[in-house]
Short mmCIF file of C-alpha atoms and ligand atoms in Angstrom, two decimals:
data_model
loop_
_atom_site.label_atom_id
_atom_site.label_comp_id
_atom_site.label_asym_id
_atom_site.label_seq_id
_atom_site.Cartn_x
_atom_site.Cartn_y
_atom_site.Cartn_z
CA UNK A 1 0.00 0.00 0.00
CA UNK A 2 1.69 3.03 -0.90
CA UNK A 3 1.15 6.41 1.17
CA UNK A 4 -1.99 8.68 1.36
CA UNK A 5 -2.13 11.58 -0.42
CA UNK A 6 -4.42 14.02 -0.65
CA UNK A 7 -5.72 13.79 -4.09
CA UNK A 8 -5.07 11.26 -6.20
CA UNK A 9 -4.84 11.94 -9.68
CA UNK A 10 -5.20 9.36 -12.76
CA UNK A 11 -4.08 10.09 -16.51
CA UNK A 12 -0.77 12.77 -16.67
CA UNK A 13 -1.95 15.04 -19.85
CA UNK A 14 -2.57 18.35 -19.47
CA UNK A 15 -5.94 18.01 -17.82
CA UNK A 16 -4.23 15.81 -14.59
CA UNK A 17 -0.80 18.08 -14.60
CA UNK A 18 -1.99 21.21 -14.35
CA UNK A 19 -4.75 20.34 -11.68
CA UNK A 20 -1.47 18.45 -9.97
CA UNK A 21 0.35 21.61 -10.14
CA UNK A 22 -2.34 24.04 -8.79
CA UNK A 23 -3.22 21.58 -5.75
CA UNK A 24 0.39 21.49 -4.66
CA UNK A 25 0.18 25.14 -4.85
CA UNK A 26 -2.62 25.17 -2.61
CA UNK A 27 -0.36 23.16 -0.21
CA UNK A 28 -1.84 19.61 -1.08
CA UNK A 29 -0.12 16.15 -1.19
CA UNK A 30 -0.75 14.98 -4.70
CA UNK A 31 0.35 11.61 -6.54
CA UNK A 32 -0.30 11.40 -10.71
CA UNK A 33 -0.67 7.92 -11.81
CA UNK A 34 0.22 7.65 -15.65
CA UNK A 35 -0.12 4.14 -17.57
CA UNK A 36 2.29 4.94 -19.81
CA UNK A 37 5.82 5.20 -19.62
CA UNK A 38 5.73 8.41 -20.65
CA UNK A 39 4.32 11.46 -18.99
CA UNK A 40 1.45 13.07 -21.01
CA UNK A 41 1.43 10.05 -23.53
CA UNK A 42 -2.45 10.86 -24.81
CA UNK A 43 -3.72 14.04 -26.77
CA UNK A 44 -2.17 16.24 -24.56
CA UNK A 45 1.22 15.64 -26.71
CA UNK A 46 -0.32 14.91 -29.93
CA UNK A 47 -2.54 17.96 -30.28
CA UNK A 48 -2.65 20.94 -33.01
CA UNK A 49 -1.88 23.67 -30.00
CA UNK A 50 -4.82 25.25 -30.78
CA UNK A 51 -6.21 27.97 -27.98
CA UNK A 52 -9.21 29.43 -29.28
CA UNK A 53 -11.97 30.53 -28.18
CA UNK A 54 -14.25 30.85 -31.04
CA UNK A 55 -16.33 28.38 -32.57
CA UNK A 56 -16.45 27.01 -28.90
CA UNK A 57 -19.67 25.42 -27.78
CA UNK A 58 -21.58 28.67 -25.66
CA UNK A 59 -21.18 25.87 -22.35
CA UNK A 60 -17.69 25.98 -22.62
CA UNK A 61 -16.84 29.33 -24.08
CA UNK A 62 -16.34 30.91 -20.80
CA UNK A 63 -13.71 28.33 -19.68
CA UNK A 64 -11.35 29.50 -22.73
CA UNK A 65 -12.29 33.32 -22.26
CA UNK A 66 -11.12 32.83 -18.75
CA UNK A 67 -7.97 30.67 -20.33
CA UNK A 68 -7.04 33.67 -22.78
CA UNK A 69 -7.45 36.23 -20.40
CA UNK A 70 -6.13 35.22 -17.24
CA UNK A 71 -3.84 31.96 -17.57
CA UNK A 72 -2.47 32.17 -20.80
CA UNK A 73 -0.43 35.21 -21.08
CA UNK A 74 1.48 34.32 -17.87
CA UNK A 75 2.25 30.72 -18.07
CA UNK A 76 5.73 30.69 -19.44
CA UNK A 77 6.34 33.02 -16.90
CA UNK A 78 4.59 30.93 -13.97
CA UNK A 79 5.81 27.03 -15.38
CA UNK A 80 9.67 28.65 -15.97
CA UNK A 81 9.19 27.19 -19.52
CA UNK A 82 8.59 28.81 -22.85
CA UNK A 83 4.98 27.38 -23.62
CA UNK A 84 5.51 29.33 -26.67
CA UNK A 85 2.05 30.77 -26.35
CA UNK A 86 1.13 33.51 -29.40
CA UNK A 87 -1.92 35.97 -28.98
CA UNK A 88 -2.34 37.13 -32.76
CA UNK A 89 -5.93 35.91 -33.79
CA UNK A 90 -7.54 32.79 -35.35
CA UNK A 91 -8.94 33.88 -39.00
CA UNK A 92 -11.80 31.47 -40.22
CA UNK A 93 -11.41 31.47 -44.08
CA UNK A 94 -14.12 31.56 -46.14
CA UNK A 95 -14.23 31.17 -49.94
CA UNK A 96 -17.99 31.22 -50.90
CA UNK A 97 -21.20 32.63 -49.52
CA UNK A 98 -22.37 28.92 -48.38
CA UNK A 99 -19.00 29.49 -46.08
CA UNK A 100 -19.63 32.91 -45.28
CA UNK A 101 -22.86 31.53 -43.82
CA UNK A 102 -21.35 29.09 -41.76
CA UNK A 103 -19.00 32.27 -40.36
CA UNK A 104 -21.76 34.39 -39.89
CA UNK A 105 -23.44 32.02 -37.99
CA UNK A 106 -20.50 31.32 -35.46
CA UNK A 107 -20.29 35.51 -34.99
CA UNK A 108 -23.73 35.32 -33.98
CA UNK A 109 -24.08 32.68 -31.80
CA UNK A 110 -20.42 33.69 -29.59
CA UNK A 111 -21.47 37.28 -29.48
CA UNK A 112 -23.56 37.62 -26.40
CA UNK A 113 -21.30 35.78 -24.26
CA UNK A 114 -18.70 38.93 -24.83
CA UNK A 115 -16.38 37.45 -27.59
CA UNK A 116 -14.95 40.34 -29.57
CA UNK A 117 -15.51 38.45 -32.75
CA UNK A 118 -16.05 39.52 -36.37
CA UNK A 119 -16.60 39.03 -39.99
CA UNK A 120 -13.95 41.16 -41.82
CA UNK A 121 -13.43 41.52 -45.42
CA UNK A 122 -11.00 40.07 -47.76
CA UNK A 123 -8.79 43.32 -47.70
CA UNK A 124 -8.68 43.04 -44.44
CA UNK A 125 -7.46 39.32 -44.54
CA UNK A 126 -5.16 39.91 -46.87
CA UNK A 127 -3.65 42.96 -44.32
CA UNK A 128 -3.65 40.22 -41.35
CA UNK A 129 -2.09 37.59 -43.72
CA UNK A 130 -0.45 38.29 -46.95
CA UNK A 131 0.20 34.89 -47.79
CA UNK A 132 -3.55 33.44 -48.23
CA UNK A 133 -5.24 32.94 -51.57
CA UNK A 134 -7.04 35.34 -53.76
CA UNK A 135 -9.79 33.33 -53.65
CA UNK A 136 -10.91 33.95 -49.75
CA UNK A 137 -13.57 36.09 -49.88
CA UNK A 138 -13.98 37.04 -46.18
CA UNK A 139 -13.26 35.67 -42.71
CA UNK A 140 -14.36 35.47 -39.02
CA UNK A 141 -11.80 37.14 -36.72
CA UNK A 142 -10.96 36.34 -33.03
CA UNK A 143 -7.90 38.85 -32.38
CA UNK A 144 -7.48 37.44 -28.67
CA UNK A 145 -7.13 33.50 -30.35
CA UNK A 146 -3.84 32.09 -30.24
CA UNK A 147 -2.02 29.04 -30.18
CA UNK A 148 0.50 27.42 -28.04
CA UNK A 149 3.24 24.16 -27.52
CA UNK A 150 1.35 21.48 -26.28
CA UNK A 151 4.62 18.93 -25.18
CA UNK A 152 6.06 22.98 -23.25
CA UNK A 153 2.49 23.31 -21.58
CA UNK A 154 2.06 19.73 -20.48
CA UNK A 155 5.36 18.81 -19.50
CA UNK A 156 5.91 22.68 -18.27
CA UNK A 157 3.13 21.72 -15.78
CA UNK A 158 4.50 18.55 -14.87
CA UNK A 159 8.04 19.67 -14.27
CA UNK A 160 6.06 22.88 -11.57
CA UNK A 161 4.00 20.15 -9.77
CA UNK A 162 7.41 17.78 -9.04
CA UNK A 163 9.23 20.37 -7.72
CA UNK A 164 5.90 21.20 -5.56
CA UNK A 165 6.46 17.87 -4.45
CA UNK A 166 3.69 16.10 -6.42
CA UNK A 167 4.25 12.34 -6.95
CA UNK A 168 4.56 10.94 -10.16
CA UNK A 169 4.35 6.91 -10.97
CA UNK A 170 4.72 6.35 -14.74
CA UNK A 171 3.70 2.22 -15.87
CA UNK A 172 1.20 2.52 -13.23
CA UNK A 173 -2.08 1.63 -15.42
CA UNK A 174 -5.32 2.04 -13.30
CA UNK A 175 -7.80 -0.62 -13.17
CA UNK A 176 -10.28 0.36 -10.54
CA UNK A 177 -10.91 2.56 -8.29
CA UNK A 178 -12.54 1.25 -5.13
CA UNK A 179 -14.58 2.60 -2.47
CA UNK A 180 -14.13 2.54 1.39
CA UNK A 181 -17.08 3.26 3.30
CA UNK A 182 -18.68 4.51 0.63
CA UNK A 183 -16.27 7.04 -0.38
CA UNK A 184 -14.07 6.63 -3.67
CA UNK A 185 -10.56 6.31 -1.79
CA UNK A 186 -8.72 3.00 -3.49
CA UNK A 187 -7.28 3.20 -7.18
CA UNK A 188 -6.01 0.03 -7.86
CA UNK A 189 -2.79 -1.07 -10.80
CA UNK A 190 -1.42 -4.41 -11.52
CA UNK A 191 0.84 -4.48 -8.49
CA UNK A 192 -0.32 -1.46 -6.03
CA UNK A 193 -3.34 0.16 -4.58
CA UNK A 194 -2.44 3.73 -3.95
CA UNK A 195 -5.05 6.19 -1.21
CA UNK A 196 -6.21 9.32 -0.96
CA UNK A 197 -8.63 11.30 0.32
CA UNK A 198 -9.68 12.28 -2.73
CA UNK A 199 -9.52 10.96 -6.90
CA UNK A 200 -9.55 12.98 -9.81
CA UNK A 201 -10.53 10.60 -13.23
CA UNK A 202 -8.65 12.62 -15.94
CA UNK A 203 -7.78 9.39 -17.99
CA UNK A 204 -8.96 10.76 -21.75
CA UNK A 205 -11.34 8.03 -22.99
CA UNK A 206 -10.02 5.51 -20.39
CA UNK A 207 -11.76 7.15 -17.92
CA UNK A 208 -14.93 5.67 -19.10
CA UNK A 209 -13.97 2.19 -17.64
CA UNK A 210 -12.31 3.35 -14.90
CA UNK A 211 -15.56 4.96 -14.04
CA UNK A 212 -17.18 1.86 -14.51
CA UNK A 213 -15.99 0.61 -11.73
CA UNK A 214 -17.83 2.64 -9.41
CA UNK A 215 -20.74 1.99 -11.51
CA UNK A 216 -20.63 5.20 -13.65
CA UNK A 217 -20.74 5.64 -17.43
CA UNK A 218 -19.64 8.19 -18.84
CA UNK A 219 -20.90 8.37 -22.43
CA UNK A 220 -17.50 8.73 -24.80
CA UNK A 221 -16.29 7.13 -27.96
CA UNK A 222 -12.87 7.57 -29.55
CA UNK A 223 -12.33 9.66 -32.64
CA UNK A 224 -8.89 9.48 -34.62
CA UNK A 225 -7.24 12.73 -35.40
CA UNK A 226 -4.58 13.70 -37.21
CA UNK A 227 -1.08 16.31 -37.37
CA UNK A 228 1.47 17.04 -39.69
CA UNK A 229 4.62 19.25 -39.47
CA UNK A 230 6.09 20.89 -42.30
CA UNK A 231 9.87 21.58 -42.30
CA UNK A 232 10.86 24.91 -41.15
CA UNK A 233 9.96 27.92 -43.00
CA UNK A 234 10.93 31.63 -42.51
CA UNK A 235 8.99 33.35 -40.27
CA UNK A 236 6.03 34.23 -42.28
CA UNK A 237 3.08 34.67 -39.37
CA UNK A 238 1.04 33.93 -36.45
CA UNK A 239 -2.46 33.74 -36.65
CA UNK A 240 -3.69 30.18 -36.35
CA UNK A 241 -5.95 28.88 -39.70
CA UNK A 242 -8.97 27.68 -39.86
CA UNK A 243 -11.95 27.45 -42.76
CA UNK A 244 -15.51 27.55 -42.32
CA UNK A 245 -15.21 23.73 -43.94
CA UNK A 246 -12.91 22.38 -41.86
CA UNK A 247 -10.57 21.50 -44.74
CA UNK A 248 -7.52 21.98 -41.71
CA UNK A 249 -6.46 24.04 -38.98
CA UNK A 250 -3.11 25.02 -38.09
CA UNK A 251 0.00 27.62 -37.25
CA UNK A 252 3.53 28.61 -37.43
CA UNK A 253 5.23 27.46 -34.50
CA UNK A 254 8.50 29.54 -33.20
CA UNK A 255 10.70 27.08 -34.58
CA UNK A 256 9.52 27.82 -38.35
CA UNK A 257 7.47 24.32 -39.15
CA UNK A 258 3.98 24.80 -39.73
CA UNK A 259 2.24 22.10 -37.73
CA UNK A 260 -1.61 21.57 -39.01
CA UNK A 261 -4.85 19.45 -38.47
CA UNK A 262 -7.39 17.84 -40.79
CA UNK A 263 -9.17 14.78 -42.01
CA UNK A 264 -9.68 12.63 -44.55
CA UNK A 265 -13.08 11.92 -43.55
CA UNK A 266 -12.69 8.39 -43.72
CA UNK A 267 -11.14 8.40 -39.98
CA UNK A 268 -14.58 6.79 -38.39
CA UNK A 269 -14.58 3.71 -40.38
CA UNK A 270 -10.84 3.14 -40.27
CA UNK A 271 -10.46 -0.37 -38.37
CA UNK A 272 -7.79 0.31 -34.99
CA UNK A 273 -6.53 -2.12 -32.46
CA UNK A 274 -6.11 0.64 -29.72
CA UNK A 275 -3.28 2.33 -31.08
CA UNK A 276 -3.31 5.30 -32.64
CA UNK A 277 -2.22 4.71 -36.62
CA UNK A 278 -1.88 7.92 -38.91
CA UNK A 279 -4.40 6.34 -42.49
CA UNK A 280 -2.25 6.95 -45.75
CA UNK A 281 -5.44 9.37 -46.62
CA UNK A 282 -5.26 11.98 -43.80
CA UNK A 283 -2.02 14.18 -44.90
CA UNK A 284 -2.91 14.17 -48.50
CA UNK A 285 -6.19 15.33 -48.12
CA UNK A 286 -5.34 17.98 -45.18
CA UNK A 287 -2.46 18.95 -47.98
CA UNK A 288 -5.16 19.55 -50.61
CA UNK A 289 -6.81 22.18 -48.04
CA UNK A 290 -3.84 23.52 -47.22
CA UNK A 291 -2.77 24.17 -50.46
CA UNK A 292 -6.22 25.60 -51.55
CA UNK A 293 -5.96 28.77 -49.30
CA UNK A 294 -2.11 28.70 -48.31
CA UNK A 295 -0.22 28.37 -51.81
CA UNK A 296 2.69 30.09 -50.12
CA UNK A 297 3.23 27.10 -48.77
CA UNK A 298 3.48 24.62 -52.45
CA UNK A 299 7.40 23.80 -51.61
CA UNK A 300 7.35 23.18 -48.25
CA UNK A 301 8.03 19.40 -47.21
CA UNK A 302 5.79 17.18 -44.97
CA UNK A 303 8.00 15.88 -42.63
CA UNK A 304 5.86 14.27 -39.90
CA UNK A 305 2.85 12.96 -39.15
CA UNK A 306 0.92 11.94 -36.58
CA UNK A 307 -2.36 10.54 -34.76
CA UNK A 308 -3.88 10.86 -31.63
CA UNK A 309 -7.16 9.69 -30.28
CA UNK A 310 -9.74 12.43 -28.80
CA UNK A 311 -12.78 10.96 -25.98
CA UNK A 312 -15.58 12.65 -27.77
CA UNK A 313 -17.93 12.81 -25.25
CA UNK A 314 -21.92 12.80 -27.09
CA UNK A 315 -22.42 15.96 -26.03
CA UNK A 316 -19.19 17.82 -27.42
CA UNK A 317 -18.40 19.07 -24.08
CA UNK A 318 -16.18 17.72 -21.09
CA UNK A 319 -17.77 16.33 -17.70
CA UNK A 320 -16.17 18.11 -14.81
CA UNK A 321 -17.89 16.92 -11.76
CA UNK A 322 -18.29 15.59 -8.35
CA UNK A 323 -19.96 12.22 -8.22
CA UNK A 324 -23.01 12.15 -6.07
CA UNK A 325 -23.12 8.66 -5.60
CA UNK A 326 -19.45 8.14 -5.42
CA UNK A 327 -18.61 11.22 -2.91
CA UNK A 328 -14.37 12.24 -2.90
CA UNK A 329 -14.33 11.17 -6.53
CA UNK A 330 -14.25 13.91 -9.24
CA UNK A 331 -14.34 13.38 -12.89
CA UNK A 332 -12.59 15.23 -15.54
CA UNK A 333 -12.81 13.39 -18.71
CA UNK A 334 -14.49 13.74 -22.28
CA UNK A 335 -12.38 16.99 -23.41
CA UNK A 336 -13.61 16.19 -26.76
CA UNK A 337 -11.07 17.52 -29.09
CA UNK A 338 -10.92 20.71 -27.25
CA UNK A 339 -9.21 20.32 -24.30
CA UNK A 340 -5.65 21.42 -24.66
CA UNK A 341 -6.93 25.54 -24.86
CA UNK A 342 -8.59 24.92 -21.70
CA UNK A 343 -6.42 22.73 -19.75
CA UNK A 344 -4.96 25.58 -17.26
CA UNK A 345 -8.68 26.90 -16.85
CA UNK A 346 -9.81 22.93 -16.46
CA UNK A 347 -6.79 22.38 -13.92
CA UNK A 348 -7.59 25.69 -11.93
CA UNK A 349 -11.20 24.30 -11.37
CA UNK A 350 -10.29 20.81 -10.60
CA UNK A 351 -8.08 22.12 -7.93
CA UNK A 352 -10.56 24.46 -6.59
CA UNK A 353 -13.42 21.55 -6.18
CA UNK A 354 -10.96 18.75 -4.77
CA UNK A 355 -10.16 21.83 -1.93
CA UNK A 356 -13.83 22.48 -1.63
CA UNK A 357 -13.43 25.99 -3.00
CA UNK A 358 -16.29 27.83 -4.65
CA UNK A 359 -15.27 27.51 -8.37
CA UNK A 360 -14.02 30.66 -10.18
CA UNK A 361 -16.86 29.73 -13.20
CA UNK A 362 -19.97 28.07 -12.85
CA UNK A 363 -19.45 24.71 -14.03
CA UNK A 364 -22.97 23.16 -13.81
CA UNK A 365 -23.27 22.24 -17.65
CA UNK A 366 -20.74 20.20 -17.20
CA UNK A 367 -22.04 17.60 -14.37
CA UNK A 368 -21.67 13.90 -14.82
CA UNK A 369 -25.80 13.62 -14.92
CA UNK A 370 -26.57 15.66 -17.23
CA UNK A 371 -26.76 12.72 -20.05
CA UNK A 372 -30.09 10.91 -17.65
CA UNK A 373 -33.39 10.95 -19.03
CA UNK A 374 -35.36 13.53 -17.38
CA UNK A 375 -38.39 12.21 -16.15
C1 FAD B 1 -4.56 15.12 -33.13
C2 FAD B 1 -5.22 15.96 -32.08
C3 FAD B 1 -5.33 17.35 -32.25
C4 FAD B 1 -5.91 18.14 -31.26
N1 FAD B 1 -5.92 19.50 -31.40
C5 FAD B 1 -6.33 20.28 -30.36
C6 FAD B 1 -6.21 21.69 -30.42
O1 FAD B 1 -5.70 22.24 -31.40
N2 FAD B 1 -6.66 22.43 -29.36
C7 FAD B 1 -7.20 21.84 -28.26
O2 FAD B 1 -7.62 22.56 -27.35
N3 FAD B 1 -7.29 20.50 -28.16
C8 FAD B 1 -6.87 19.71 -29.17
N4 FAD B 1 -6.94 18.34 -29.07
C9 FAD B 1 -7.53 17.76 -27.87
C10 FAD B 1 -6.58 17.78 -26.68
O3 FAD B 1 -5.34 17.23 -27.03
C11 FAD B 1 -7.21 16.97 -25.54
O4 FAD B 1 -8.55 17.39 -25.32
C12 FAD B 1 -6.43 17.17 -24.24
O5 FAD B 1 -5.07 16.93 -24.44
C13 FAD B 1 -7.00 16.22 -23.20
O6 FAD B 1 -6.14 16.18 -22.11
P1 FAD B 1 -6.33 15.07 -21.03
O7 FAD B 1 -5.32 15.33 -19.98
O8 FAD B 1 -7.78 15.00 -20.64
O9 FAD B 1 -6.09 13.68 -21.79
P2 FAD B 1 -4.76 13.02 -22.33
O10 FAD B 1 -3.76 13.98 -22.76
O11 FAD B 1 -5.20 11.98 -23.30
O12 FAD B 1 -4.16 12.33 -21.02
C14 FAD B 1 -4.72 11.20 -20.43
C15 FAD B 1 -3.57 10.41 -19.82
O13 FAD B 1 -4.12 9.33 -19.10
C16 FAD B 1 -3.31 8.21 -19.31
N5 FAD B 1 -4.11 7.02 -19.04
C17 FAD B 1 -5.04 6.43 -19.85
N6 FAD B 1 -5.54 5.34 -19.24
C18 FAD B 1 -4.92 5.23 -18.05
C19 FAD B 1 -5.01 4.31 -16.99
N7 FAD B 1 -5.83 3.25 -17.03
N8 FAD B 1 -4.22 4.48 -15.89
C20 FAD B 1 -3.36 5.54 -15.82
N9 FAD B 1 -3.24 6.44 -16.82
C21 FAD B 1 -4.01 6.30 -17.91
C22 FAD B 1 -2.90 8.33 -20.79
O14 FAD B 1 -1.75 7.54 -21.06
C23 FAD B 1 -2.65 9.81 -20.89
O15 FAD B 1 -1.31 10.16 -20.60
C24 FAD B 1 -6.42 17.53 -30.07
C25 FAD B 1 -6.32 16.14 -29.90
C26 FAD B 1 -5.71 15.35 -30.88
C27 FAD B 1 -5.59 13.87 -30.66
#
C-alpha cells in the first residue's frame, strides 16, 4: 500500500498536470498515476496547440475566455518554460457565400457571451495575412485566439508540480478505483493500490472504464485525429488557420514548421486495435486544403505525421464533476477535441473543487448527470 495523499490523480496530460500543479500550490499532497511510460502520452502531446476561443460550444466558451485572459499570457512566466504561447488571432477562411454563412453564424451565436468576434473583409485578410489565396472572400476574426506548444504546456506543468512535491508513478495503469465506506478512496494497478482522500478521473477516454468501476458511465467514444509538421519555414506569421469547412487548422510554431490538423473523412470507419495509426489518406487530403488557401506554402516538405485519439464525449463538451453517488471522486474526462486551450482553466477548477473551493466559473453544464433521461 503506498502512502496517502491528498488527491489522487489518474491520466498525466494536461488536464491531470496542471490540476497536480495548482493543488500542490494550494499546499496539497498529490500523486499522478500515468499508464504509460511516458508522462502526457495521450492528446495532450499529440494535439494541433490550438487555444481558441471561437467556434467554442456557448457551455464551454467561458472556460477558454477565462484561459485567454487570465492563464495564458502568464504561463511561461509561472511554469519557468517557454509554452511558446502567441496571442495574434484565429482567421476562419471563407471562400464562398455557403462558407460565409457558416461564419456568420459562429459571430452570432459567440457574441452575447462577450467574444470580440467579427466578420472582416478580404482586404482586411489579406492585411492580417499576406500569404492566403485570392480566392478567400472574407473571414471570421478572433484577435485574442492564439495558439501554443502542447509537449512545453504539459510537460511545463509537470516539471512545476514535481518540484511542488507532487508524486509521479509512470507504468502505473489504473484498473479500478474502489470505495471505502462509501467514499471513492482506493485506485487500484497491476501491483499497487495507492489512497487518498480524494480521486480525480482525468484518464482521456479511459476514464470511461475506470468509471465503470464505481458503476458510472460516462458516455465517450474515440475519434482518430490527425497532425502534420512541415519543415521549417521563414517566419512568415502567427495567426492560427482555420476554414468555415474544416478542410484543416493550423500555425507557425516559433521554430519555423507549420504544424496543421485535418481529415480525410474516412477516420470513423478506419479499423484500430487501440493504437493510434496515422491512415495513408489523412495528410494528402489535409495537404489539398492547405494548399487551396495557403499556396505560399506549395514547396514546403511534410516531414511528420501523426495521430492521436480524442474521448468525444456525445455531447461535445467535457464532464467536470463531483460524483453524487461516489462522494471524494471527481471526474474530468471527455475533453472532446478541445481540451488542450482549456487545460490551465480545467486544472484551476479541478483544484478548486478537490479543496472544496467555490469555483471561479460556474461549471454546472458540465455535471456527470446531465446525459439521464429527465423524467
Ligand atoms: C490530433 C489531435 C489534435 C488536437 N488539437 C487540439 C487543439 O488544437 N486544441 C485543443 O484545445 N485541443 C486539441 N486536441 C484535444 C486535446 O489534445 C485533448 O482534449 C487534451 O489533451 C486532453 O487532455 P487530457 O489530460 O484530458 O487527456 P490526455 O492527454 O489523453 O491524457 C490522459 C492520460 O491518461 C493516461 N491514461 C489512460 N488510461 C490510463 C489508466 N488506465 N491508468 C493511468 N493512466 C491512464 C494516458 O496515457 C494519458 O497520458 C487535439 C487532440 C488530438 C488527438
Amino acid at each position: 500500500m503506498s502512502k496517502i495523499a491528498d488527491v489522487v490523480i489518474i491520466g498525466s496530460g494536461i488536464i491531470g498536470n496542471s490540476t497536480a500543479y495548482y493543488l500542490a500550490k494550494k499546499g496539497y499532497s498529490v500523486t499522478v498515476l500515468e499508464k504509460s511510460k511516458n508522462i502526457g502520452d495521450g492528446g495532450s502531446s499529440r494535439n494541433g496547440g490550438g487555444v481558441r476561443q471561437s467556434g467554442r460550444d456557448l457551455r464551454e466558451l467561458p472556460l477558454a475566455m477565462y484561459g485567454v485572459q487570465n492563464l495564458w499570457p502568464g504561463l511561461s512566466e509561472e511554469l519557468g518554460v517557454d509554452v511558446e504561447y502567441y496571442q495574434q488571432g484565429n482567421l476562419r477562411l471563407g471562400k464562398t457565400e455557403a462558407h460565409l454563412d457558416i461564419l456568420k453564424g459562429i459571430v452570432a451565436k459567440s457574441k452575447p457571451l462577450g467574444l470580440e468576434l467579427g466578420m472582416i473583409s478580404p482586404e482586411e485578410v489579406k492585411e492580417i495575412c499576406p500569404y492566403l489565396s485570392d480566392e478567400v472572400i472574407g473571414a471570421c476574426w478572433c484577435p485574442t485566439d492564439g495558439h501554443a506548444n502542447p509537449l512545453t504546456a504539459t510537460l511545463g506543468y509537470y516539471r512545476r508540480a514535481r518540484q511542488l512535491g507532487v508524486k509521479f508513478y509512470t507504468e502505473q495503469e489504473v484498473l479500478s478505483i474502489k470505495k471505502i465506506r462509501g467514499r471513492a478512496r482506493q485506485v487500484v494497478t497491476a501491483d499497487r493500490v495507492f489512497e487518498g482522500d480524494q480521486v480525480i478521473l482525468a484518464a482521456g477516454l479511459e476514464s470511461r472504464n475506470i468509471a465503470a468501476s464505481v458503476g458510472i458511465d460516462v458516455p465517450m467514444s474515440d475519434i482518430l485525429l490527425e497532425v502534420l509538421v512541415t519543415e521549417a519555414q521563414p517566419p512568415m506569421f502567427y495567426q492560427m488557420l482555420g476554414t468555415a469547412s474544416a478542410d484543416f487548422y493550423g500555425h507557425q510554431t516559433t521554430h519555423g514548421s507549420f504544424v496543421f490538423g485535418g481529415t480525410s473523412g474516412l477516420d470513423a470507419v478506419n479499423k484500430h486495435n487501440g493504437t493510434p495509426v496515422n491512415s495513408s489518406l489523412t495528410a494528402s487530403s489535409t495537404c489539398r486544403g492547405i494548399l487551396g488557401y495557403l499556396p505560399a506554402l506549395k514547396d514546403a516538405k511534410v516531414v511528420r505525421t501523426w495521430a492521436g485519439w480524442i474521448d468525444y464525449c456525445v455531447d461535445a463538451v467535457p464532464v467536470i464533476s463531483h460524483v453524487d453517488e461516489v462522494p471524494g471522486l471527481i471526474l474530468a474526462c471527455g475533453f472532446t477535441g478541445h481540451g488542450f486551450g482549456i487545460g490551465p482553466t480545467a486544472g484551476t477548477l479541478l483544484a478548486q473543487m478537490a479543496a472544496g473551493e467555490e469555483t471561479v466559473l460556474d461549471i454546472s453544464a458540465f455535471r456527470y448527470d446531465r446525459f439521464k433521461a429527465k423524467i
